Amino acid sequence: MVKPIYVLNGPNLNRLGKREPQIYGTTTLAEVESLCRQAAGDHPLVFRQTNGEETLINWVHEAIDEASGIIINPAAFTFTSLALLDALKMVEAPVIELHISNIHKREPIYHRSYVSMRADAVMAGLGPRGYAHAVRALLEMLDG
Ligand code: CA2
């Protein structure tokens, strides 16, 4: 049985498309999910968002056994959560860290990502369509 790709989203991303469109665009998270499903084609995909650190960590634990790979936009937990980094270190499958905005173009507090210390690839600044690119990239990593 083919294991699904897990696309996990952190805090405040449920508000995507509803504020700060100059940074994050006008695409909603529901539309991002559709873009991901289109890009995944027949490959199964689990798409989730939470505002809670504990929930995000529990989903990473679930993905250890259940996922073929993870695309994660940890939002603010990127810069704060050693617990999330520790959970991701337990994952053997490929992990792509994704940000809608280019975090390196922003204030210095957005420059140090704990998650990047585990991620196999980091994508930032491609807007909401970056998710579709990330799904295609992950499928290539799984094929290769
Ligand atoms: O660019 C990204 O994808 C971010 O991970 C989004 C996070 C931010 O903390 C990171 O620095 C970069 C969350 C931003 C706040 O949430 C919003 C959601 C929708 C619209 C505006 C803000």
mmCIF file of C-alpha atoms and ligand atoms in Angstrom:
data_model
loop_
_atom_site.group_PDB
_atom_site.id
_atom_site.type_symbol
_atom_site.label_atom_id
_atom_site.label_comp_id
_atom_site.label_asym_id
_atom_site.label_seq_id
_atom_site.Cartn_x
_atom_site.Cartn_y
_atom_site.Cartn_z
ATOM 1 C CA MET A 1 0.000 0.000 0.000
ATOM 2 C CA VAL A 2 1.326 3.490 -0.912
ATOM 3 C CA LYS A 3 1.840 5.662 2.144
ATOM 4 C CA PRO A 4 0.476 9.235 1.934
ATOM 5 C CA ILE A 5 2.494 12.430 1.827
ATOM 6 C CA TYR A 6 1.752 14.440 4.977
ATOM 7 C CA VAL A 7 1.404 18.219 4.452
ATOM 8 C CA LEU A 8 1.422 19.772 7.933
ATOM 9 C CA ASN A 9 0.731 23.426 8.680
ATOM 10 C CA GLY A 10 1.355 25.339 11.890
ATOM 11 C CA PRO A 11 -0.234 28.265 13.712
ATOM 12 C CA ASN A 12 -2.267 30.991 12.037
ATOM 13 C CA LEU A 13 -2.098 29.439 8.570
ATOM 14 C CA ASN A 14 -5.856 28.764 8.806
ATOM 15 C CA ARG A 15 -6.116 32.539 8.206
ATOM 16 C CA LEU A 16 -4.191 32.349 4.923
ATOM 17 C CA GLY A 17 -5.668 34.575 2.215
ATOM 18 C CA LYS A 18 -7.501 36.670 4.802
ATOM 19 C CA ARG A 19 -4.735 38.991 6.027
ATOM 20 C CA GLU A 20 -1.347 40.389 4.960
ATOM 21 C CA PRO A 21 -1.939 39.509 1.271
ATOM 22 C CA GLN A 22 1.165 41.522 0.324
ATOM 23 C CA ILE A 23 3.291 38.887 2.114
ATOM 24 C CA TYR A 24 1.193 35.709 1.945
ATOM 25 C CA GLY A 25 -1.052 36.222 -1.122
ATOM 26 C CA THR A 26 -4.820 35.840 -1.392
ATOM 27 C CA THR A 27 -5.014 32.057 -1.752
ATOM 28 C CA THR A 28 -6.826 30.341 1.139
ATOM 29 C CA LEU A 29 -5.563 27.218 2.904
ATOM 30 C CA ALA A 30 -8.447 25.227 1.372
ATOM 31 C CA GLU A 31 -7.224 26.333 -2.071
ATOM 32 C CA VAL A 32 -3.653 25.369 -1.114
ATOM 33 C CA GLU A 33 -4.944 21.902 -0.212
ATOM 34 C CA SER A 34 -6.527 21.596 -3.698
ATOM 35 C CA LEU A 35 -3.236 22.662 -5.323
ATOM 36 C CA CYS A 36 -1.428 19.979 -3.312
ATOM 37 C CA ARG A 37 -3.948 17.273 -4.270
ATOM 38 C CA GLN A 38 -3.680 18.236 -7.961
ATOM 39 C CA ALA A 39 0.121 18.098 -7.776
ATOM 40 C CA ALA A 40 0.034 14.733 -5.978
ATOM 41 C CA GLY A 41 -2.158 13.104 -8.651
ATOM 42 C CA ASP A 42 -2.806 9.502 -7.610
ATOM 43 C CA HIS A 43 -0.431 9.650 -4.651
ATOM 44 C CA PRO A 44 -2.458 9.825 -1.412
ATOM 45 C CA LEU A 45 -2.041 13.000 0.620
ATOM 46 C CA VAL A 46 -2.969 14.027 4.162
ATOM 47 C CA PHE A 47 -3.357 17.805 4.609
ATOM 48 C CA ARG A 48 -3.700 19.317 8.086
ATOM 49 C CA GLN A 49 -3.368 22.583 9.995
ATOM 50 C CA THR A 50 -3.178 23.217 13.740
ATOM 51 C CA ASN A 51 -2.538 26.162 16.015
ATOM 52 C CA GLY A 52 -1.105 23.853 18.668
ATOM 53 C CA GLU A 53 2.514 22.772 19.085
ATOM 54 C CA GLU A 54 1.526 19.531 20.842
ATOM 55 C CA THR A 55 -0.825 18.560 18.029
ATOM 56 C CA LEU A 56 1.806 19.293 15.374
ATOM 57 C CA ILE A 57 4.344 17.117 17.237
ATOM 58 C CA ASN A 58 1.785 14.298 17.580
ATOM 59 C CA TRP A 59 1.153 14.448 13.810
ATOM 60 C CA VAL A 60 4.906 14.178 13.167
ATOM 61 C CA HIS A 61 4.959 11.101 15.446
ATOM 62 C CA GLU A 62 2.056 9.632 13.478
ATOM 63 C CA ALA A 63 3.941 10.331 10.233
ATOM 64 C CA ILE A 64 6.958 8.288 11.422
ATOM 65 C CA ASP A 65 4.983 5.116 10.637
ATOM 66 C CA GLU A 66 2.269 6.352 8.321
ATOM 67 C CA ALA A 67 3.853 8.837 5.840
ATOM 68 C CA SER A 68 6.018 8.410 2.747
ATOM 69 C CA GLY A 69 7.352 11.947 3.378
ATOM 70 C CA ILE A 70 6.495 15.212 5.098
ATOM 71 C CA ILE A 71 6.060 18.758 3.828
ATOM 72 C CA ILE A 72 5.865 21.033 6.837
ATOM 73 C CA ASN A 73 5.179 24.735 7.187
ATOM 74 C CA PRO A 74 5.697 25.044 10.944
ATOM 75 C CA ALA A 75 4.977 28.826 10.841
ATOM 76 C CA ALA A 76 6.201 30.481 14.080
ATOM 77 C CA PHE A 77 7.224 27.105 15.600
ATOM 78 C CA THR A 78 10.017 27.094 12.969
ATOM 79 C CA PHE A 79 11.933 29.580 15.100
ATOM 80 C CA THR A 80 10.996 28.437 18.594
ATOM 81 C CA SER A 81 10.375 24.708 18.858
ATOM 82 C CA LEU A 82 13.217 22.376 19.800
ATOM 83 C CA ALA A 83 10.490 19.831 20.594
ATOM 84 C CA LEU A 84 9.343 19.925 16.963
ATOM 85 C CA LEU A 85 12.957 19.550 15.779
ATOM 86 C CA ASP A 86 13.402 16.538 18.089
ATOM 87 C CA ALA A 87 10.232 14.953 16.673
ATOM 88 C CA LEU A 88 11.355 15.540 13.074
ATOM 89 C CA LYS A 89 14.724 13.951 13.843
ATOM 90 C CA MET A 90 12.831 10.697 14.496
ATOM 91 C CA VAL A 91 11.467 10.712 10.925
ATOM 92 C CA GLU A 92 13.413 8.633 8.399
ATOM 93 C CA ALA A 93 11.303 9.655 5.383
ATOM 94 C CA PRO A 94 12.152 12.828 3.429
ATOM 95 C CA VAL A 95 11.175 16.114 5.062
ATOM 96 C CA ILE A 96 10.676 19.380 3.156
ATOM 97 C CA GLU A 97 10.402 22.603 5.170
ATOM 98 C CA LEU A 98 8.235 25.096 3.320
ATOM 99 C CA HIS A 99 7.509 28.793 3.826
ATOM 100 C CA ILE A 100 5.208 30.896 1.701
ATOM 101 C CA SER A 101 7.313 34.003 2.233
ATOM 102 C CA ASN A 102 11.087 34.295 1.917
ATOM 103 C CA ILE A 103 11.926 34.229 5.608
ATOM 104 C CA HIS A 104 15.513 35.329 4.879
ATOM 105 C CA LYS A 105 14.299 38.595 3.379
ATOM 106 C CA ARG A 106 12.492 39.444 6.613
ATOM 107 C CA GLU A 107 13.526 40.584 10.090
ATOM 108 C CA PRO A 108 16.455 38.716 11.750
ATOM 109 C CA ILE A 109 14.095 36.853 14.160
ATOM 110 C CA TYR A 110 12.831 34.917 11.098
ATOM 111 C CA HIS A 111 16.314 33.860 9.957
ATOM 112 C CA ARG A 112 17.174 31.016 12.340
ATOM 113 C CA SER A 113 15.072 27.929 11.676
ATOM 114 C CA TYR A 114 15.406 24.960 14.036
ATOM 115 C CA VAL A 115 13.478 22.824 11.538
ATOM 116 C CA SER A 116 16.136 23.438 8.840
ATOM 117 C CA MET A 117 18.563 21.441 11.018
ATOM 118 C CA ARG A 118 16.574 18.298 10.065
ATOM 119 C CA ALA A 119 14.915 19.197 6.749
ATOM 120 C CA ASP A 120 16.233 17.519 3.595
ATOM 121 C CA ALA A 121 15.172 20.560 1.586
ATOM 122 C CA VAL A 122 13.949 24.066 2.388
ATOM 123 C CA MET A 123 11.635 26.046 0.121
ATOM 124 C CA ALA A 124 10.739 29.679 0.805
ATOM 125 C CA GLY A 125 9.374 32.663 -1.054
ATOM 126 C CA LEU A 126 7.416 30.924 -3.821
ATOM 127 C CA GLY A 127 4.044 32.017 -2.424
ATOM 128 C CA PRO A 128 1.134 29.596 -1.911
ATOM 129 C CA ARG A 129 2.062 27.808 -5.168
ATOM 130 C CA GLY A 130 5.245 26.724 -3.409
ATOM 131 C CA TYR A 131 3.190 23.931 -1.851
ATOM 132 C CA ALA A 132 2.513 22.378 -5.275
ATOM 133 C CA HIS A 133 6.208 22.653 -6.159
ATOM 134 C CA ALA A 134 7.049 20.997 -2.836
ATOM 135 C CA VAL A 135 4.674 18.089 -3.524
ATOM 136 C CA ARG A 136 6.276 17.532 -6.948
ATOM 137 C CA ALA A 137 9.764 17.767 -5.423
ATOM 138 C CA LEU A 138 8.859 15.255 -2.701
ATOM 139 C CA LEU A 139 7.440 12.827 -5.294
ATOM 140 C CA GLU A 140 10.738 13.122 -7.216
ATOM 141 C CA MET A 141 12.695 12.449 -4.014
ATOM 142 C CA LEU A 142 10.554 9.341 -3.383
ATOM 143 C CA ASP A 143 11.086 8.135 -6.990
ATOM 144 C CA GLY A 144 14.798 8.801 -7.007
HETATM 145 O O1 CA2 B 1 5.968 32.267 5.082
HETATM 146 C C1 CA2 B 1 5.522 31.354 5.782
HETATM 147 O O2 CA2 B 1 4.935 30.373 5.308
HETATM 148 C C2 CA2 B 1 5.645 31.418 7.302
HETATM 149 O O3 CA2 B 1 5.974 30.102 7.797
HETATM 150 C C3 CA2 B 1 4.294 31.839 7.845
HETATM 151 C C4 CA2 B 1 4.298 32.051 9.358
HETATM 152 C C5 CA2 B 1 5.424 32.994 9.788
HETATM 153 O O4 CA2 B 1 5.525 32.996 11.205
HETATM 154 C C6 CA2 B 1 6.762 32.527 9.227
HETATM 155 O O5 CA2 B 1 7.729 33.470 9.553
HETATM 156 C C7 CA2 B 1 6.738 32.371 7.719
HETATM 157 C C8 CA2 B 1 2.909 32.446 9.843
HETATM 158 C C9 CA2 B 1 2.528 33.843 9.511
HETATM 159 C C10 CA2 B 1 1.310 34.327 10.232
HETATM 160 O O6 CA2 B 1 0.128 33.739 9.742
HETATM 161 C C11 CA2 B 1 -0.586 34.326 8.742
HETATM 162 C C12 CA2 B 1 -1.471 33.535 8.091
HETATM 163 C C13 CA2 B 1 -2.232 34.051 7.102
HETATM 164 C C14 CA2 B 1 -2.101 35.346 6.719
HETATM 165 C C15 CA2 B 1 -1.229 36.139 7.377
HETATM 166 C C16 CA2 B 1 -0.476 35.631 8.403
#
